Coordinates of C-alpha atoms and ligand atoms in Angstrom, one line a residue:
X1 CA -48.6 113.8 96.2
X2 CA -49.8 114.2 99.8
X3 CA -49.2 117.8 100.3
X4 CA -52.8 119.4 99.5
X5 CA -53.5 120.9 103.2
X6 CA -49.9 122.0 103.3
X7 CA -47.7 125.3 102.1
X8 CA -45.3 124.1 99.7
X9 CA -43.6 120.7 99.5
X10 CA -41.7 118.4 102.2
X11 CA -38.3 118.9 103.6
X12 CA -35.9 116.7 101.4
X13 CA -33.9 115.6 105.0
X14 CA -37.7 114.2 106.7
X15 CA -38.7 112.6 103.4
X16 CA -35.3 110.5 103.4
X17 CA -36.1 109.8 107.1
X18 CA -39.6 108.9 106.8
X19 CA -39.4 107.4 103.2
X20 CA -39.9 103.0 103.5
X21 CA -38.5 102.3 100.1
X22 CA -35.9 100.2 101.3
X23 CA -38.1 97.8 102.8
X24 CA -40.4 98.3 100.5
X25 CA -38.8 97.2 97.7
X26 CA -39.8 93.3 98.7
X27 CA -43.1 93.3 98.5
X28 CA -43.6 95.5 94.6
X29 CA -45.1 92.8 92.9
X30 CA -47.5 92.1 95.7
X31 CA -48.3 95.7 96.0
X32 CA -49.4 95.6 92.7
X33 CA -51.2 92.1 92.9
X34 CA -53.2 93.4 95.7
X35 CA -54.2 96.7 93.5
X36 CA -55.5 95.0 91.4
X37 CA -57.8 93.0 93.2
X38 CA -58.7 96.3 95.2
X39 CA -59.7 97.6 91.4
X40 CA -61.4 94.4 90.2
X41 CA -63.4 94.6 93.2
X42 CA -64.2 98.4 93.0
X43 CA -65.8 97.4 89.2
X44 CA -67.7 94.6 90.3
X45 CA -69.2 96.7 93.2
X46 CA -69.7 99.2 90.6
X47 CA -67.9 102.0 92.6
X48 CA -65.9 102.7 90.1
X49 CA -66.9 102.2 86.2
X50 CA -65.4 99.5 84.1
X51 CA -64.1 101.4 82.0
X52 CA -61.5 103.3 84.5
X53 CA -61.1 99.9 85.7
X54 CA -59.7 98.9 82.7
X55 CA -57.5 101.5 82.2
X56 CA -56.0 101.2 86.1
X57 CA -55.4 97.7 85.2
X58 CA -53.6 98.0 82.0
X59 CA -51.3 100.6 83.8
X60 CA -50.8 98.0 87.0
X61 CA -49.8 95.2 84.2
X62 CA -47.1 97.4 82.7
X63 CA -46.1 98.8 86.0
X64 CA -44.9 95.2 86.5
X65 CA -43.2 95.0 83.0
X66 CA -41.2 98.5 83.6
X67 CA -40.5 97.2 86.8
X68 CA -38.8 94.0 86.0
X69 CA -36.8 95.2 82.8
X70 CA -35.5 98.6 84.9
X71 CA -37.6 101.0 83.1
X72 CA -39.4 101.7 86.4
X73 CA -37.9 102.5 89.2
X74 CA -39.3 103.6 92.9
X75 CA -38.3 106.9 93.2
X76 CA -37.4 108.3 96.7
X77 CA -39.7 111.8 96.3
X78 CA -43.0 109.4 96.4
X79 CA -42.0 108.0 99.9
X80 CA -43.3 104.6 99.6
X81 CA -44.0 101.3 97.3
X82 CA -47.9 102.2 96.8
X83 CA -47.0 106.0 96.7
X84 CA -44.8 104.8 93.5
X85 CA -47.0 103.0 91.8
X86 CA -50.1 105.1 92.2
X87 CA -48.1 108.1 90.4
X88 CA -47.2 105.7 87.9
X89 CA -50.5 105.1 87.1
X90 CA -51.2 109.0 87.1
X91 CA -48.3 109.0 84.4
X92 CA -49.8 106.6 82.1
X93 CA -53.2 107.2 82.2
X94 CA -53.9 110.1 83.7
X95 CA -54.2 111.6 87.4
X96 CA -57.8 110.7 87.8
X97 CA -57.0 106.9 87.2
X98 CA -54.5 106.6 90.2
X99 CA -56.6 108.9 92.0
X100 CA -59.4 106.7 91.5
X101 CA -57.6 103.4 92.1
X102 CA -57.5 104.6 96.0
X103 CA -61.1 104.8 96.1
X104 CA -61.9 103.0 99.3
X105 CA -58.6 102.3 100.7
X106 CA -55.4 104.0 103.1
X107 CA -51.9 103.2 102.9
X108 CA -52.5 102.0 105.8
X109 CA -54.7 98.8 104.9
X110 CA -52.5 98.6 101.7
X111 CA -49.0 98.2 103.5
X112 CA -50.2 95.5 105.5
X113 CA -51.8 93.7 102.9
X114 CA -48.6 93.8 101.1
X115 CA -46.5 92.9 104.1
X116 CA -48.6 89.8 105.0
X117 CA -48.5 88.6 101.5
X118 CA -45.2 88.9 101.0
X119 CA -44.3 87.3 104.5
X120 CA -46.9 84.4 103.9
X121 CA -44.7 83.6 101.4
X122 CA -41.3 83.9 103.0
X123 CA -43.0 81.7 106.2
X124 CA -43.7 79.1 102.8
X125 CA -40.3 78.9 102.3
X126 CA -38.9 78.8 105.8
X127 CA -41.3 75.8 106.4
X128 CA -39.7 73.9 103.2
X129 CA -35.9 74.2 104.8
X130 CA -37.3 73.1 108.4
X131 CA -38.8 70.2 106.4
X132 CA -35.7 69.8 104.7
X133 CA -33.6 69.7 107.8
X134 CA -36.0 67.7 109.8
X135 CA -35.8 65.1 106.9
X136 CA -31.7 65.5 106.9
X137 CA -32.1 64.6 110.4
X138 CA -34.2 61.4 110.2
X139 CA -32.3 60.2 107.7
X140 CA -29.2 60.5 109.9
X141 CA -31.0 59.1 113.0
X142 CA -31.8 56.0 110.6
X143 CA -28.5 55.4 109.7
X144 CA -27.0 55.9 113.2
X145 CA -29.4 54.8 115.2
X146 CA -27.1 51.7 116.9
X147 CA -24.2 54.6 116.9
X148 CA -22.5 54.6 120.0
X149 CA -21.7 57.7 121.2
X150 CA -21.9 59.6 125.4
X151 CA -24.7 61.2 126.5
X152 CA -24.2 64.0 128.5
X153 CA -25.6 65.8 130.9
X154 CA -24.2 69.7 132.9
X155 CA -21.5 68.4 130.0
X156 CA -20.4 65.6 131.6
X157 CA -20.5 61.6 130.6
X158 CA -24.0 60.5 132.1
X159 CA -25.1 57.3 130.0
X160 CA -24.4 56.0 126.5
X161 CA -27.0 57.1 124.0
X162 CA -26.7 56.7 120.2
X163 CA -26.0 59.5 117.1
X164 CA -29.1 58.7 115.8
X165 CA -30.7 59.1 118.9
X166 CA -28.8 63.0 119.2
X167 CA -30.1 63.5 115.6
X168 CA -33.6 62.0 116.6
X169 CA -34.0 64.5 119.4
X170 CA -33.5 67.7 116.9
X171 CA -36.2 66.0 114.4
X172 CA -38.5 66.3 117.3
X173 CA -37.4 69.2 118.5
X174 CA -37.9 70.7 115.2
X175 CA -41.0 68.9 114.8
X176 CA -42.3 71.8 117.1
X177 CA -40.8 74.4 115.4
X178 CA -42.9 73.4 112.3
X179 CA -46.0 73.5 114.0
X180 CA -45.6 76.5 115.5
X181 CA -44.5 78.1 112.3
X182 CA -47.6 77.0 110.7
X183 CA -49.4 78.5 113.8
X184 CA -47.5 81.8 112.9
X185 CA -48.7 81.5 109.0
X186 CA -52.5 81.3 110.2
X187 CA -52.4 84.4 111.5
X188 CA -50.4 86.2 108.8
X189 CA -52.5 85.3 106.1
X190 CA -55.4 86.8 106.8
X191 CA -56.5 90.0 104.9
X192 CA -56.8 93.1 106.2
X193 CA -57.4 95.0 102.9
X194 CA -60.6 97.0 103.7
X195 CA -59.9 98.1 107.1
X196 CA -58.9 101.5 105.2
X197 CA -57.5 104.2 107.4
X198 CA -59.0 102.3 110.8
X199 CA -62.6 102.8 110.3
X200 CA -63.9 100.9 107.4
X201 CA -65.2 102.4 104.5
X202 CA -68.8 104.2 103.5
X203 CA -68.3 102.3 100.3
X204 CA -70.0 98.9 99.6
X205 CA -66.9 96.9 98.9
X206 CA -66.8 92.8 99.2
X207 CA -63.4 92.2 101.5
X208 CA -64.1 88.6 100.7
X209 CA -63.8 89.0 97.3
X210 CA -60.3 90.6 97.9
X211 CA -59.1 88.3 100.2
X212 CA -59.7 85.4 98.0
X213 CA -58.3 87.0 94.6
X214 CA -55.1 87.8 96.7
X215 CA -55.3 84.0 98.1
X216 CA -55.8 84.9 101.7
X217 CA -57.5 82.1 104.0
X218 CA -59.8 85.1 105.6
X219 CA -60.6 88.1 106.5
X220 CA -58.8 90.4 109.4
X221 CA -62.2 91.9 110.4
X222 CA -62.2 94.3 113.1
X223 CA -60.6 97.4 110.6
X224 CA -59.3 99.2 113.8
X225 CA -57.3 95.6 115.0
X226 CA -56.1 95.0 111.9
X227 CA -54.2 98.6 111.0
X228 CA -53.3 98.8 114.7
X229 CA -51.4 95.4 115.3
X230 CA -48.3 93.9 114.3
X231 CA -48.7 91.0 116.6
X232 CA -48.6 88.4 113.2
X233 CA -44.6 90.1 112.9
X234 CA -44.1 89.6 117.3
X235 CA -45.7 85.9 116.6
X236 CA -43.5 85.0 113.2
X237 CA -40.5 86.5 115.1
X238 CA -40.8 84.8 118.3
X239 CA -41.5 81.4 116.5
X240 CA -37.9 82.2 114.2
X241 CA -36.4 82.9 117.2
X242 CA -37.1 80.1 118.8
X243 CA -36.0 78.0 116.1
X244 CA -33.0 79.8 115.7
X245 CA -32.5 79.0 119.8
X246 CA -33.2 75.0 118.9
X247 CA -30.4 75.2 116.1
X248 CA -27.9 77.4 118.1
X249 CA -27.7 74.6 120.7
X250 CA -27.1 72.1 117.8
X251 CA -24.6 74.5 116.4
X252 CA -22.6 74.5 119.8
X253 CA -22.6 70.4 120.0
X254 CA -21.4 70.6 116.8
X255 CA -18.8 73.1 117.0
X256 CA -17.3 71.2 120.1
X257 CA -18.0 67.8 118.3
X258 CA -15.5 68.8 115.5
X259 CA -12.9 69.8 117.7
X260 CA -9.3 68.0 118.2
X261 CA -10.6 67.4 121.9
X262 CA -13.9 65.1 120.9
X263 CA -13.1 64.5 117.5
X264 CA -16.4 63.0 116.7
X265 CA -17.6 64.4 113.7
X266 CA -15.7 66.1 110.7
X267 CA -17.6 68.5 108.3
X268 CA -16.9 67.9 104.6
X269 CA -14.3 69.9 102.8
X270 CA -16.9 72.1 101.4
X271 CA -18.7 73.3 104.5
X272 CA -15.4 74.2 106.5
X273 CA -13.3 76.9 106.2
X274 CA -9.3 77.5 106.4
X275 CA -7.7 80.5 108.9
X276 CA -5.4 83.0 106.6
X277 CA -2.4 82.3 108.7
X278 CA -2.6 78.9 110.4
X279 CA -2.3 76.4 107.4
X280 CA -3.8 72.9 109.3
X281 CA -7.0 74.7 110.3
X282 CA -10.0 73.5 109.1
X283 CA -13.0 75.7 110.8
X284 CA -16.6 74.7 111.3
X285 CA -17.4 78.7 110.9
X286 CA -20.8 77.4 109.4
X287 CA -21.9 76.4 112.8
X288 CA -20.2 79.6 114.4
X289 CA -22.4 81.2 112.2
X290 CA -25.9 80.1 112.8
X291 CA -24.9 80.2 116.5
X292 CA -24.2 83.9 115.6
X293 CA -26.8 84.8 113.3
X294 CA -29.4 83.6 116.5
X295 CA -28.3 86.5 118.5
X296 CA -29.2 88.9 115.3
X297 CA -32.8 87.2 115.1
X298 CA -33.5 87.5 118.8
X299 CA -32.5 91.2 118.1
X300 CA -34.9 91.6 115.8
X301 CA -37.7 90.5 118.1
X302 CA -36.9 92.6 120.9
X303 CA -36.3 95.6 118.5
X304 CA -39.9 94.9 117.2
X305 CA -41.4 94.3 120.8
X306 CA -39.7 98.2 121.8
X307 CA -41.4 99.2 118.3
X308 CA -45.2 98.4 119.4
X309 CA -44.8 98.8 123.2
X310 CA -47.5 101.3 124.0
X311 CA -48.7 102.5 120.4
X312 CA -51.7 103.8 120.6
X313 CA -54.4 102.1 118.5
X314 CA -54.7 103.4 115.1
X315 CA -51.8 103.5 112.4
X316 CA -48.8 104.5 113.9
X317 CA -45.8 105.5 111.9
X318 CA -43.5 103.6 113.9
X319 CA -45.1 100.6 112.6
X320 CA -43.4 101.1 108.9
X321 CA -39.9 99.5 110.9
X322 CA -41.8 96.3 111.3
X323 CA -40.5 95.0 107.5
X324 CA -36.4 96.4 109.1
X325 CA -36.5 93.6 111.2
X326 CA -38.5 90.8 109.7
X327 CA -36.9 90.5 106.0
X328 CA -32.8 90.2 107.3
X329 CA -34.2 88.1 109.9
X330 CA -36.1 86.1 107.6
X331 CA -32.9 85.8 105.4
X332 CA -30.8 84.7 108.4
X333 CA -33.3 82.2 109.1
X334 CA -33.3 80.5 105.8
X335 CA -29.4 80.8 105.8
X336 CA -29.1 78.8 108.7
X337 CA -31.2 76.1 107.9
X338 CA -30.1 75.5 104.3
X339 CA -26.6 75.1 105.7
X340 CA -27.6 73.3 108.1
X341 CA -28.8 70.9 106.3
X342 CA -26.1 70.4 103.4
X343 CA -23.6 70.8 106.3
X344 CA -25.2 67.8 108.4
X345 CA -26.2 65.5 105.4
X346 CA -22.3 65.3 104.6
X347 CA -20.8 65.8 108.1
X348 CA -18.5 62.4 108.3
X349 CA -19.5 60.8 111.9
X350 CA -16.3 59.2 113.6
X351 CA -18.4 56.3 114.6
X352 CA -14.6 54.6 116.5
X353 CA -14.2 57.7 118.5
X354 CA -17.3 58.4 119.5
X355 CA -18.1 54.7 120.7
X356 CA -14.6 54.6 122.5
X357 CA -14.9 57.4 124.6
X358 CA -18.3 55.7 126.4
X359 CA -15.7 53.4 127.4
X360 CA -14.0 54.2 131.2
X361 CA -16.5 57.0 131.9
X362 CA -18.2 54.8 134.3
X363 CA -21.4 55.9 132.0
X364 CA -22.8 52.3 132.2
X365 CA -23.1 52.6 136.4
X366 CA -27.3 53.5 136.0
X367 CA -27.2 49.8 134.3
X368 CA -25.4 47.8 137.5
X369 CA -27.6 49.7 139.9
X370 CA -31.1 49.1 137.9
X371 CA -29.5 44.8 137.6
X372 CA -29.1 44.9 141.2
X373 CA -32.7 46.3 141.6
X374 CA -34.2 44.2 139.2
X375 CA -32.2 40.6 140.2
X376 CA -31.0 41.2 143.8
X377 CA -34.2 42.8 144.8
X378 CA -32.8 45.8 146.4
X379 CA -34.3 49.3 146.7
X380 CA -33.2 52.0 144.0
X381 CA -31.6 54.2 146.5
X382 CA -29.2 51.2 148.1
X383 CA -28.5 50.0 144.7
X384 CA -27.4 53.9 143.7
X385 CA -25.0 53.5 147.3
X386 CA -24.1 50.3 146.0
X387 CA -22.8 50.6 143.1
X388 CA -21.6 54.5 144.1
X389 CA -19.2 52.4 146.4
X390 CA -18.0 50.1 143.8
X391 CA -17.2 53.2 140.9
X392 CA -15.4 55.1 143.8
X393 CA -13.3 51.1 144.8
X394 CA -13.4 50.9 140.8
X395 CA -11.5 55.2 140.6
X396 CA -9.2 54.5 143.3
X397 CA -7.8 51.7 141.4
X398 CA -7.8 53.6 138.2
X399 CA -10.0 50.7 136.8
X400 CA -12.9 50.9 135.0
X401 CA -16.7 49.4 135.1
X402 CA -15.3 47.2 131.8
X403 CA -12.9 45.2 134.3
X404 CA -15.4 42.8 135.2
X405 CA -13.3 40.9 137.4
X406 CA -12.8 43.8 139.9
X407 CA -16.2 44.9 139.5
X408 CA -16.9 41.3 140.7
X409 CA -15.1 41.5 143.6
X410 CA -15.9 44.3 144.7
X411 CA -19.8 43.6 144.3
X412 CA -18.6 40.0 146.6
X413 CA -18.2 42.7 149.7
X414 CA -22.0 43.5 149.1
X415 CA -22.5 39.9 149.2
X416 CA -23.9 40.0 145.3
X417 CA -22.6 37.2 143.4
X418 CA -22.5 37.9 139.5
X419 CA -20.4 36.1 136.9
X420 CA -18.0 37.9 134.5
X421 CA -20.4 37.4 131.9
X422 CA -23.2 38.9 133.4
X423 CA -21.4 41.2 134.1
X424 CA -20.6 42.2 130.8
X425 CA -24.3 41.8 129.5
X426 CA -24.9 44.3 131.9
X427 CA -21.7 47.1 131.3
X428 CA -21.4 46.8 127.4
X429 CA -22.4 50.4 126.8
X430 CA -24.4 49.1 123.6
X431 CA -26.2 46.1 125.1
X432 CA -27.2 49.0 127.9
X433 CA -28.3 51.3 125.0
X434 CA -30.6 48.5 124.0
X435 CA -32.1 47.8 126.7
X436 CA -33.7 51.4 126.8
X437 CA -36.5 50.3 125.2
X438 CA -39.0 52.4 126.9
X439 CA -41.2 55.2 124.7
X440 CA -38.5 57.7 123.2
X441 CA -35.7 55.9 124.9
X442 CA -32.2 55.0 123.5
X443 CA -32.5 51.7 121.8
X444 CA -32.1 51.7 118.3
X445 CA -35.0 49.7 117.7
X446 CA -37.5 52.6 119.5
X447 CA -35.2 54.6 117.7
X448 CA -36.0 53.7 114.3
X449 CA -39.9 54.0 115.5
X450 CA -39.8 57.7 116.3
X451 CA -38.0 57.9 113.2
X452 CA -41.0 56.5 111.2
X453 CA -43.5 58.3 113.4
X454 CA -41.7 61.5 112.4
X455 CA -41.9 60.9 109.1
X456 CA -45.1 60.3 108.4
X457 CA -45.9 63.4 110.4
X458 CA -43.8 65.3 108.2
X459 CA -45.5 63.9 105.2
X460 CA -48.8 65.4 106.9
X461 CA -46.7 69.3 106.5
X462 CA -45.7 68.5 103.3
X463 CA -48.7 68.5 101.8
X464 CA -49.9 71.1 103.6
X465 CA -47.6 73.7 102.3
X466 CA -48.5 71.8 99.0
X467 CA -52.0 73.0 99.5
X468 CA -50.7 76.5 100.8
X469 CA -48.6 77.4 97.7
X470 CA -51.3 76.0 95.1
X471 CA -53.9 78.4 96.9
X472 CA -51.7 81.4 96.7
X473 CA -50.9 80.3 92.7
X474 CA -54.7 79.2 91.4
X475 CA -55.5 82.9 93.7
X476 CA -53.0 84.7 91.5
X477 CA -53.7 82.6 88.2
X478 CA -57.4 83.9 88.9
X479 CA -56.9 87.6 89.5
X480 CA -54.8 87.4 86.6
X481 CA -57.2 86.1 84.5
X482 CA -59.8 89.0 85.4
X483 CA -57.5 91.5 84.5
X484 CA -57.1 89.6 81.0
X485 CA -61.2 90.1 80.8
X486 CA -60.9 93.5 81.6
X487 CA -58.3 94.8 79.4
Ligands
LIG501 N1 -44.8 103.6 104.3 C1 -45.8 103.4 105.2 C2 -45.5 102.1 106.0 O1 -44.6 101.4 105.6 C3 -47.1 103.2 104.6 C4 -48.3 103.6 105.4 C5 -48.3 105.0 105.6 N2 -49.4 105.5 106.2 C6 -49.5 106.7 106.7 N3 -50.6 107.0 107.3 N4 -48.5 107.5 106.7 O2 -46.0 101.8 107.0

């Protein structure tokens, strides 16, 4: 179709190499969305006549139809999606219609168009399972937010904490990932439609009109910026990749929490897997696998960061590998979240483990030394020496901080008199959970705050993507309607 400056057609091996079909295949039904606001928008400009209008748009209706019931399918020779689609309209109408249909617009405008809508859409749906999981998440910091379980810190015992307090930490964690998603979206969905080649056009076309039939929040303006960048792909990656980096770290805890060693959770029959040889296992492979699939989305990013290091400004081929990366990675994304999610909202929490093994860890010792600050009056640092002295008395002994009578004796040498029953007011790993009332701190009373805090944030996002989805649908619903007029 391309070849009019040329001798004779293309060489079958560069048009397999150069040809985007298989990326391309995503994004059909918004290439043909966005033609035909391109052609409603030619009419109404009265660049082109109504009448060819008409006829463009019945073709790009049953483009869609031969498309969906496998009469039509993209053929390798025409390279590309919009390539496809103009010929097809050629076919059924006649080569001046699909000639005409590109009146005032490149491929180059066109595949970005279609690449932004599509990925506006994926980001949608991405936002709904971080929802999802964030909501999986408060529910189970709710219910476990007087859990007992160690803290840890460089993997070691530091101080009791609570499950629902763990599970609390992801929600806000994720919290971030949300708004930075959203962040991401902003700058996808603007249109670039009308930037043609790089230059604009000499044609009086209304980009506003197109970016609101095809349910864009703006325009991209600057024509040059908008066929030259990818950054909205670098932005959407970086933000899945750092999502994917929050829920690898939760995939490693819970990994090691399933295992015979902690024993603190067990995932449900239906999110585990069995070994082909060893008949007891039980696998948490779904956790493996998110912590797996990570390393394949940070790939991405970095492939796409190689891609646009040092393009010139302009359209640059290389660009067309942008939609390689981002689609699988988009898929990985979604994978890992939804399974996430089902995985966590029936993982079985060993609540009797978990609370015994803060027992004898000496996790409680902050506790004595912040009683002896705040009732015997000493300085932080001797009360750290203090009661350092007392765990080592306490190790040598191979007793721990719960045997209140030798911690009592051993605090007499310090000249501290405190009764057994302080004493266990002040060790009980729970009471000392509670006590950590301070903002975002253990107890499961703050606990069950942040919980409600999150959620009525979260109700915020959920109407937002509400409002995001209904734009794209009442934009759709509209250009649909237009066509209807026309044809
Ligand atoms: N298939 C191309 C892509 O995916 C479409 C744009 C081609 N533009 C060009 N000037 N060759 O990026």
């Amino acid at each position: 179709m391309l070849r009019g400056r040329f001798k004779g057609g293309i060489d079958p091996a560069l048009l397999e190499f150069s040809s985007s079909l298989g990326t391309d295949k995503e994004m059909f039904f918004e290439d043909v969305w966005g033609s035909k606001a391109h052609v409603l928008m030619l009419a109404k400009q009265g660049i082109i006549s109504k009448d060819d209008a008409s006829k463009i748009l019945s073709a790009l209706e049953a483009v869609k139809k031969d498309y969906s019931s496998g009469k039509f399918v993209l053929k390798q020779e025409f390279e590309d999606v919009h390539l496809n689609v103009e010929n097809y309209v050629s076919l059924e109408c006649g080569p001046e219609y699909g000639g005409r249909m590109h009146t005032a617009r490149s491929r180059n405008d066109q595949v970005l168009t279609d690449s932004k809508m599509h990925l506006r859409g994926e980001l949608l749906q991405v936002l709904g399972y971080v929802l999802e999981l964030e909501k999986c998440l408060l529910d189970l910091s709710e219910k476990h937010s007087d859990t007992i379980m160690p803290g840890y810190t460089h993997m070691q015992h530091a101080q009791p904490i609570t499950f629902g307090f763990w599970a609390g930490s992801y929600a806000s964690m994720l919290f971030r990932d949300l708004e930075r998603l959203m962040n991401a979206y902003d700058h996808v969905n603007l249109c670039p439609l009308g930037a043609c080649a790089l230059a604009g056009t000499s044609f009086p076309i209304d980009r506003e009109y197109t970016a609101k039939l095809l349910g864009f929040d703006g325009v991209q303006v600057n024509a040059l910026d908008a066929v030259s960048s990818r950054d909205h792909v670098l932005e959407t990656l970086s933000e899945l990749s750092i999502t994917m980096s929050n829920l690898s770290k939760m995939a490693e805890e819970l990994v090691l929490w399933s295992s015979h060693e902690f024993r603190f959770i067990e995932f449900s029959d239906s999110f585990a897997t069995g070994s082909s040889i060893m008949p007891q296992k039980k696998n948490p492979d779904m956790a493996e696998l998110v912590r797996g699939k990570t390393g394949l989305v940070y790939g991405a990013l970095v492939q796409m960061l190689t891609v646009m290091k040092g393009l010139p400004s302009g359209y640059n081929r290389d660009m067309q590998e942008d939609r390689v990366m981002l689609w699988p990675a988009l898929r990985d994304v979604k994978g890992a979240l939804m399974v996430l999610s089902s995985g966590l909202s029936l993982v079985k929490v060993n609540k009797e483990v978990m609370a015994s093994s803060v027992y004898g860890d000496y996790s409680t010792a902050t506790e004595l030394a912040n009683y002896l600050v705040r009732v015997e009056g000493m300085p932080f640092r001797k009360a750290y020496e203090v009661t350092g002295g007392i765990v080592k008395e306490l190790i040598a002994k191979e007793k721990g901080l719960e045997d209140y009578e030798s911690v009592k004796q051993a605090l007499k040498r310090y000249n501290v008199n405190v009764s057994s029953g302080a004493l266990s007011e002040i060790l009980d790993p729970s009471k000392a959970v509670s006590r950590n009332k301070s903002i975002g701190g253990t107890a499961p009373a703050e606990v069950r705050r942040m919980v409600n805090a999150l959620r009525d944030a979260a109700k915020g996002f959920d109407a937002d993507l509400e409002k995001k989805s209904e734009k794209i649908e009442a934009a759709k619903k509209l250009t649909a309607k237009l066509v209807k007029e026309f044809i």
